[in-house]
PDB file of C-alpha atoms in Angstrom:
ATOM      1  CA  MET A   1      44.696 -21.689  64.065  1.00  0.00           C
ATOM      2  CA  VAL A   2      43.499 -19.743  61.041  1.00  0.00           C
ATOM      3  CA  GLU A   3      39.964 -18.744  60.134  1.00  0.00           C
ATOM      4  CA  GLY A   4      39.141 -17.765  56.596  1.00  0.00           C
ATOM      5  CA  VAL A   5      36.920 -17.885  53.564  1.00  0.00           C
ATOM      6  CA  VAL A   6      37.524 -20.473  50.859  1.00  0.00           C
ATOM      7  CA  HIS A   7      38.499 -18.639  47.691  1.00  0.00           C
ATOM      8  CA  SER A   8      39.047 -21.511  45.241  1.00  0.00           C
ATOM      9  CA  PHE A   9      39.785 -25.194  44.796  1.00  0.00           C
ATOM     10  CA  HIS A  10      42.691 -26.423  42.644  1.00  0.00           C
ATOM     11  CA  PRO A  11      42.903 -29.689  40.683  1.00  0.00           C
ATOM     12  CA  THR A  12      46.058 -30.451  42.662  1.00  0.00           C
ATOM     13  CA  GLY A  13      43.962 -30.782  45.849  1.00  0.00           C
ATOM     14  CA  ARG A  14      45.016 -27.451  47.356  1.00  0.00           C
ATOM     15  CA  ILE A  15      42.488 -24.922  48.602  1.00  0.00           C
ATOM     16  CA  THR A  16      43.099 -21.160  48.490  1.00  0.00           C
ATOM     17  CA  VAL A  17      41.830 -19.430  51.637  1.00  0.00           C
ATOM     18  CA  ASP A  18      41.406 -15.719  52.373  1.00  0.00           C
ATOM     19  CA  VAL A  19      42.621 -15.517  55.977  1.00  0.00           C
ATOM     20  CA  LEU A  20      40.367 -13.468  58.245  1.00  0.00           C
ATOM     21  CA  ARG A  21      41.828 -14.274  61.676  1.00  0.00           C
ATOM     22  CA  SER A  22      44.951 -16.031  62.798  1.00  0.00           C
ATOM     23  CA  SER A  23      46.318 -17.047  66.185  1.00  0.00           C
ATOM     24  CA  ARG A  24      49.833 -16.712  64.808  1.00  0.00           C
ATOM     25  CA  PRO A  25      51.594 -13.443  65.561  1.00  0.00           C
ATOM     26  CA  ARG A  26      52.521 -11.529  62.430  1.00  0.00           C
ATOM     27  CA  GLU A  27      55.838  -9.778  62.104  1.00  0.00           C
ATOM     28  CA  THR A  28      54.214  -6.669  60.668  1.00  0.00           C
ATOM     29  CA  GLY A  29      51.334  -6.732  63.160  1.00  0.00           C
ATOM     30  CA  GLY A  30      47.703  -6.286  62.251  1.00  0.00           C
ATOM     31  CA  THR A  31      45.230  -8.791  60.945  1.00  0.00           C
ATOM     32  CA  GLY A  32      45.213  -7.782  57.258  1.00  0.00           C
ATOM     33  CA  ARG A  33      43.685 -10.132  54.778  1.00  0.00           C
ATOM     34  CA  THR A  34      46.130 -12.620  53.277  1.00  0.00           C
ATOM     35  CA  ARG A  35      45.579 -15.454  50.817  1.00  0.00           C
ATOM     36  CA  TYR A  36      47.149 -18.873  51.413  1.00  0.00           C
ATOM     37  CA  ALA A  37      47.062 -22.127  49.463  1.00  0.00           C
ATOM     38  CA  VAL A  38      46.729 -25.064  51.839  1.00  0.00           C
ATOM     39  CA  PRO A  39      46.378 -28.819  51.309  1.00  0.00           C
ATOM     40  CA  ALA A  40      42.773 -29.986  51.471  1.00  0.00           C
ATOM     41  CA  HIS A  41      43.487 -32.407  54.333  1.00  0.00           C
ATOM     42  CA  SER A  42      44.418 -29.494  56.612  1.00  0.00           C
ATOM     43  CA  VAL A  43      41.050 -27.700  56.255  1.00  0.00           C
ATOM     44  CA  THR A  44      38.207 -28.129  58.716  1.00  0.00           C
ATOM     45  CA  VAL A  45      34.893 -26.685  57.570  1.00  0.00           C
ATOM     46  CA  VAL A  46      32.731 -25.145  60.298  1.00  0.00           C
ATOM     47  CA  PRO A  47      29.506 -23.152  60.003  1.00  0.00           C
ATOM     48  CA  ALA A  48      29.818 -19.386  60.175  1.00  0.00           C
ATOM     49  CA  PRO A  49      28.914 -17.973  63.581  1.00  0.00           C
ATOM     50  CA  ALA A  50      25.518 -16.256  63.676  1.00  0.00           C
ATOM     51  CA  GLY A  51      25.215 -12.565  64.408  1.00  0.00           C
ATOM     52  CA  LEU A  52      28.732 -11.347  63.688  1.00  0.00           C
ATOM     53  CA  PRO A  53      28.988  -7.661  64.648  1.00  0.00           C
ATOM     54  CA  ALA A  54      29.266  -5.157  61.793  1.00  0.00           C
ATOM     55  CA  GLY A  55      32.831  -4.350  60.862  1.00  0.00           C
ATOM     56  CA  ASP A  56      34.129  -7.701  62.135  1.00  0.00           C
ATOM     57  CA  PRO A  57      36.736  -9.114  59.733  1.00  0.00           C
ATOM     58  CA  GLY A  58      34.646 -12.295  59.583  1.00  0.00           C
ATOM     59  CA  ASP A  59      31.797 -10.264  58.081  1.00  0.00           C
ATOM     60  CA  ALA A  60      33.743  -9.674  54.858  1.00  0.00           C
ATOM     61  CA  ALA A  61      31.812 -12.037  52.570  1.00  0.00           C
ATOM     62  CA  PRO A  62      29.853 -15.237  52.879  1.00  0.00           C
ATOM     63  CA  SER A  63      31.896 -18.347  52.273  1.00  0.00           C
ATOM     64  CA  PRO A  64      30.954 -20.346  49.182  1.00  0.00           C
ATOM     65  CA  THR A  65      29.700 -23.848  49.822  1.00  0.00           C
ATOM     66  CA  PRO A  66      32.794 -26.058  49.821  1.00  0.00           C
ATOM     67  CA  GLN A  67      32.834 -28.679  47.114  1.00  0.00           C
ATOM     68  CA  ALA A  68      35.215 -31.492  46.440  1.00  0.00           C
ATOM     69  CA  PRO A  69      37.673 -30.721  43.655  1.00  0.00           C
ATOM     70  CA  ALA A  70      36.662 -32.210  40.332  1.00  0.00           C
ATOM     71  CA  PRO A  71      38.491 -35.416  39.508  1.00  0.00           C
ATOM     72  CA  ALA A  72      41.400 -34.902  37.176  1.00  0.00           C
ATOM     73  CA  ALA A  73      40.505 -35.425  33.544  1.00  0.00           C
ATOM     74  CA  PRO A  74      42.282 -38.221  31.700  1.00  0.00           C
ATOM     75  CA  PRO A  75      45.322 -36.935  29.822  1.00  0.00           C
ATOM     76  CA  LEU A  76      45.175 -36.234  26.107  1.00  0.00           C
ATOM     77  CA  GLU A  77      46.257 -39.092  23.875  1.00  0.00           C
ATOM     78  CA  LEU A  78      47.657 -38.744  20.366  1.00  0.00           C
ATOM     79  CA  LEU A  79      45.500 -40.737  17.964  1.00  0.00           C
ATOM     80  CA  THR A  80      45.319 -41.713  14.327  1.00  0.00           C
ATOM     81  CA  VAL A  81      42.681 -43.560  12.330  1.00  0.00           C
ATOM     82  CA  ASP A  82      43.898 -47.160  12.270  1.00  0.00           C
ATOM     83  CA  GLY A  83      45.622 -48.057   9.014  1.00  0.00           C
ATOM     84  CA  THR A  84      46.164 -44.427   7.931  1.00  0.00           C
ATOM     85  CA  GLN A  85      48.823 -41.756   8.285  1.00  0.00           C
ATOM     86  CA  TYR A  86      46.226 -39.130   9.331  1.00  0.00           C
ATOM     87  CA  GLY A  87      46.810 -37.264  12.560  1.00  0.00           C
ATOM     88  CA  PRO A  88      48.059 -36.949  15.141  1.00  0.00           C
ATOM     89  CA  TYR A  89      44.780 -35.968  16.756  1.00  0.00           C
ATOM     90  CA  PRO A  90      45.038 -35.005  20.449  1.00  0.00           C
ATOM     91  CA  GLY A  91      41.939 -36.498  22.071  1.00  0.00           C
ATOM     92  CA  GLN A  92      40.667 -37.232  25.543  1.00  0.00           C
ATOM     93  CA  PRO A  93      39.121 -40.669  26.157  1.00  0.00           C
ATOM     94  CA  THR A  94      35.548 -40.725  27.459  1.00  0.00           C
ATOM     95  CA  THR A  95      35.962 -44.071  29.251  1.00  0.00           C
ATOM     96  CA  ALA A  96      38.692 -45.822  31.227  1.00  0.00           C
ATOM     97  CA  SER A  97      38.837 -48.625  28.657  1.00  0.00           C
ATOM     98  CA  ARG A  98      40.180 -47.690  25.246  1.00  0.00           C
ATOM     99  CA  PRO A  99      38.403 -49.901  22.688  1.00  0.00           C
ATOM    100  CA  PRO A 100      39.407 -49.330  19.055  1.00  0.00           C
ATOM    101  CA  TYR A 101      35.955 -47.939  18.199  1.00  0.00           C
ATOM    102  CA  GLY A 102      35.804 -45.867  21.412  1.00  0.00           C
ATOM    103  CA  THR A 103      34.758 -42.243  21.626  1.00  0.00           C
ATOM    104  CA  TYR A 104      37.227 -39.434  22.289  1.00  0.00           C
ATOM    105  CA  LEU A 105      36.725 -35.718  22.931  1.00  0.00           C
ATOM    106  CA  PHE A 106      38.430 -33.426  20.425  1.00  0.00           C
ATOM    107  CA  ALA A 107      38.867 -29.642  20.389  1.00  0.00           C
ATOM    108  CA  GLY A 108      37.111 -27.844  17.528  1.00  0.00           C
ATOM    109  CA  GLU A 109      40.356 -27.308  15.572  1.00  0.00           C
ATOM    110  CA  THR A 110      41.185 -31.004  15.852  1.00  0.00           C
ATOM    111  CA  ALA A 111      37.664 -31.991  14.765  1.00  0.00           C
ATOM    112  CA  GLN A 112      38.142 -29.750  11.717  1.00  0.00           C
ATOM    113  CA  ARG A 113      41.413 -31.566  10.863  1.00  0.00           C
ATOM    114  CA  ILE A 114      39.636 -34.924  11.211  1.00  0.00           C
ATOM    115  CA  VAL A 115      36.961 -33.727   8.743  1.00  0.00           C
ATOM    116  CA  GLU A 116      39.599 -32.510   6.258  1.00  0.00           C
ATOM    117  CA  ASP A 117      41.458 -35.838   6.448  1.00  0.00           C
ATOM    118  CA  LEU A 118      38.191 -37.751   6.112  1.00  0.00           C
ATOM    119  CA  HIS A 119      37.442 -35.947   2.847  1.00  0.00           C
ATOM    120  CA  ARG A 120      40.878 -36.866   1.461  1.00  0.00           C
ATOM    121  CA  ASP A 121      40.194 -40.558   2.151  1.00  0.00           C
ATOM    122  CA  ASN A 122      37.172 -40.979  -0.210  1.00  0.00           C
ATOM    123  CA  CYS A 123      35.806 -43.923   1.802  1.00  0.00           C
ATOM    124  CA  GLY A 124      32.067 -43.189   1.591  1.00  0.00           C
ATOM    125  CA  LEU A 125      32.085 -41.205   4.849  1.00  0.00           C
ATOM    126  CA  THR A 126      31.954 -37.394   4.823  1.00  0.00           C
ATOM    127  CA  ALA A 127      31.365 -34.668   7.386  1.00  0.00           C
ATOM    128  CA  ALA A 128      30.429 -31.008   7.567  1.00  0.00           C
ATOM    129  CA  PHE A 129      30.020 -28.338  10.218  1.00  0.00           C
ATOM    130  CA  GLU A 130      26.657 -26.594  10.403  1.00  0.00           C
ATOM    131  CA  PRO A 131      26.433 -22.850  11.183  1.00  0.00           C
ATOM    132  CA  ASP A 132      25.531 -23.602  14.839  1.00  0.00           C
ATOM    133  CA  GLY A 133      28.764 -25.634  15.253  1.00  0.00           C
ATOM    134  CA  THR A 134      27.131 -29.072  15.008  1.00  0.00           C
ATOM    135  CA  LEU A 135      29.248 -31.631  13.158  1.00  0.00           C
ATOM    136  CA  THR A 136      27.258 -33.978  10.915  1.00  0.00           C
ATOM    137  CA  LEU A 137      28.933 -37.181   9.730  1.00  0.00           C
ATOM    138  CA  THR A 138      27.193 -38.941   6.814  1.00  0.00           C
ATOM    139  CA  TRP A 139      27.939 -42.200   5.061  1.00  0.00           C
ATOM    140  CA  ASP A 140      26.653 -44.098   2.063  1.00  0.00           C
ATOM    141  CA  ALA A 141      25.850 -47.803   1.661  1.00  0.00           C
ATOM    142  CA  THR A 142      29.441 -48.597   0.624  1.00  0.00           C
ATOM    143  CA  TYR A 143      30.668 -47.535   4.057  1.00  0.00           C
ATOM    144  CA  ARG A 144      28.309 -49.348   6.488  1.00  0.00           C
ATOM    145  CA  GLY A 145      25.889 -51.388   4.393  1.00  0.00           C
ATOM    146  CA  GLU A 146      23.203 -48.712   4.420  1.00  0.00           C
ATOM    147  CA  PRO A 147      23.327 -44.927   4.366  1.00  0.00           C
ATOM    148  CA  GLY A 148      23.188 -42.990   7.626  1.00  0.00           C
ATOM    149  CA  ALA A 149      24.172 -39.892   9.555  1.00  0.00           C
ATOM    150  CA  GLU A 150      25.353 -38.919  13.012  1.00  0.00           C
ATOM    151  CA  ARG A 151      25.190 -35.429  14.527  1.00  0.00           C
ATOM    152  CA  VAL A 152      27.755 -34.323  17.118  1.00  0.00           C
ATOM    153  CA  THR A 153      27.194 -31.107  19.062  1.00  0.00           C
ATOM    154  CA  PRO A 154      30.095 -29.580  20.988  1.00  0.00           C
ATOM    155  CA  ASP A 155      30.025 -29.825  24.788  1.00  0.00           C
ATOM    156  CA  ALA A 156      30.306 -26.826  27.132  1.00  0.00           C
ATOM    157  CA  GLN A 157      34.095 -26.737  26.535  1.00  0.00           C
ATOM    158  CA  GLY A 158      33.659 -26.806  22.734  1.00  0.00           C
ATOM    159  CA  ARG A 159      34.835 -30.433  22.406  1.00  0.00           C
ATOM    160  CA  TYR A 160      33.367 -32.937  19.961  1.00  0.00           C
ATOM    161  CA  ALA A 161      32.730 -36.577  21.003  1.00  0.00           C
ATOM    162  CA  ILE A 162      33.785 -38.570  17.940  1.00  0.00           C
ATOM    163  CA  GLY A 163      33.951 -42.335  17.753  1.00  0.00           C
ATOM    164  CA  GLY A 164      32.308 -45.553  16.673  1.00  0.00           C
ATOM    165  CA  LEU A 165      32.683 -45.020  12.929  1.00  0.00           C
ATOM    166  CA  TRP A 166      36.302 -46.171  12.487  1.00  0.00           C
ATOM    167  CA  PRO A 167      38.963 -47.741  14.707  1.00  0.00           C
ATOM    168  CA  TRP A 168      41.387 -45.428  16.503  1.00  0.00           C
ATOM    169  CA  ASP A 169      45.021 -46.297  17.083  1.00  0.00           C
ATOM    170  CA  ASN A 170      47.755 -44.584  19.089  1.00  0.00           C
ATOM    171  CA  TRP A 171      49.952 -42.219  17.106  1.00  0.00           C
ATOM    172  CA  PRO A 172      53.487 -43.644  16.846  1.00  0.00           C
ATOM    173  CA  GLU A 173      56.067 -41.814  18.967  1.00  0.00           C
ATOM    174  CA  THR A 174      58.432 -39.866  16.720  1.00  0.00           C
ATOM    175  CA  GLY A 175      60.365 -37.756  19.208  1.00  0.00           C
ATOM    176  CA  GLU A 176      58.837 -34.589  17.743  1.00  0.00           C
ATOM    177  CA  PRO A 177      57.055 -32.004  19.932  1.00  0.00           C
ATOM    178  CA  THR A 178      53.507 -32.954  20.897  1.00  0.00           C
ATOM    179  CA  PRO A 179      50.897 -30.926  19.000  1.00  0.00           C
ATOM    180  CA  GLN A 180      48.513 -28.868  21.127  1.00  0.00           C
ATOM    181  CA  PRO A 181      44.755 -29.618  21.052  1.00  0.00           C
TER     182      PRO A 181
END
């Protein structure tokens, strides 16, 4: 049996534990602190005993509240605007279904490439970044029947949710290295 403090959770489902006590004999002797990665199914969470004496190895630090690992994010997909040669744009879908007009999350550099390609298209839709990082997409009546605008602010990871204004398509496989987001 091993007692320890949870150090971190990994997306792979493993938990890193700082070992405080172990019933296993150690070749070098002693009960020095060691860090192990263990599968989540082998961890049993128990409350810390009250009133641990000072200097007890279990008194090292309070254990953080265990939380389930975050679900794995959907993988990046390589996209293009349907009917164009623009892209590839590495994007992460925001829903399990992938409708043509769906919304994808794009890194700031990719969003900038989308804006540059949009300006080359001359379709009545333009975009610009504001000083605070907000992306504003604007269109005239030739694009959607009446003029309008949409503002996209980056999320906590700096990604832009872009979609609904044109149909996306998967980038054709070419055998070339995949661009990074």
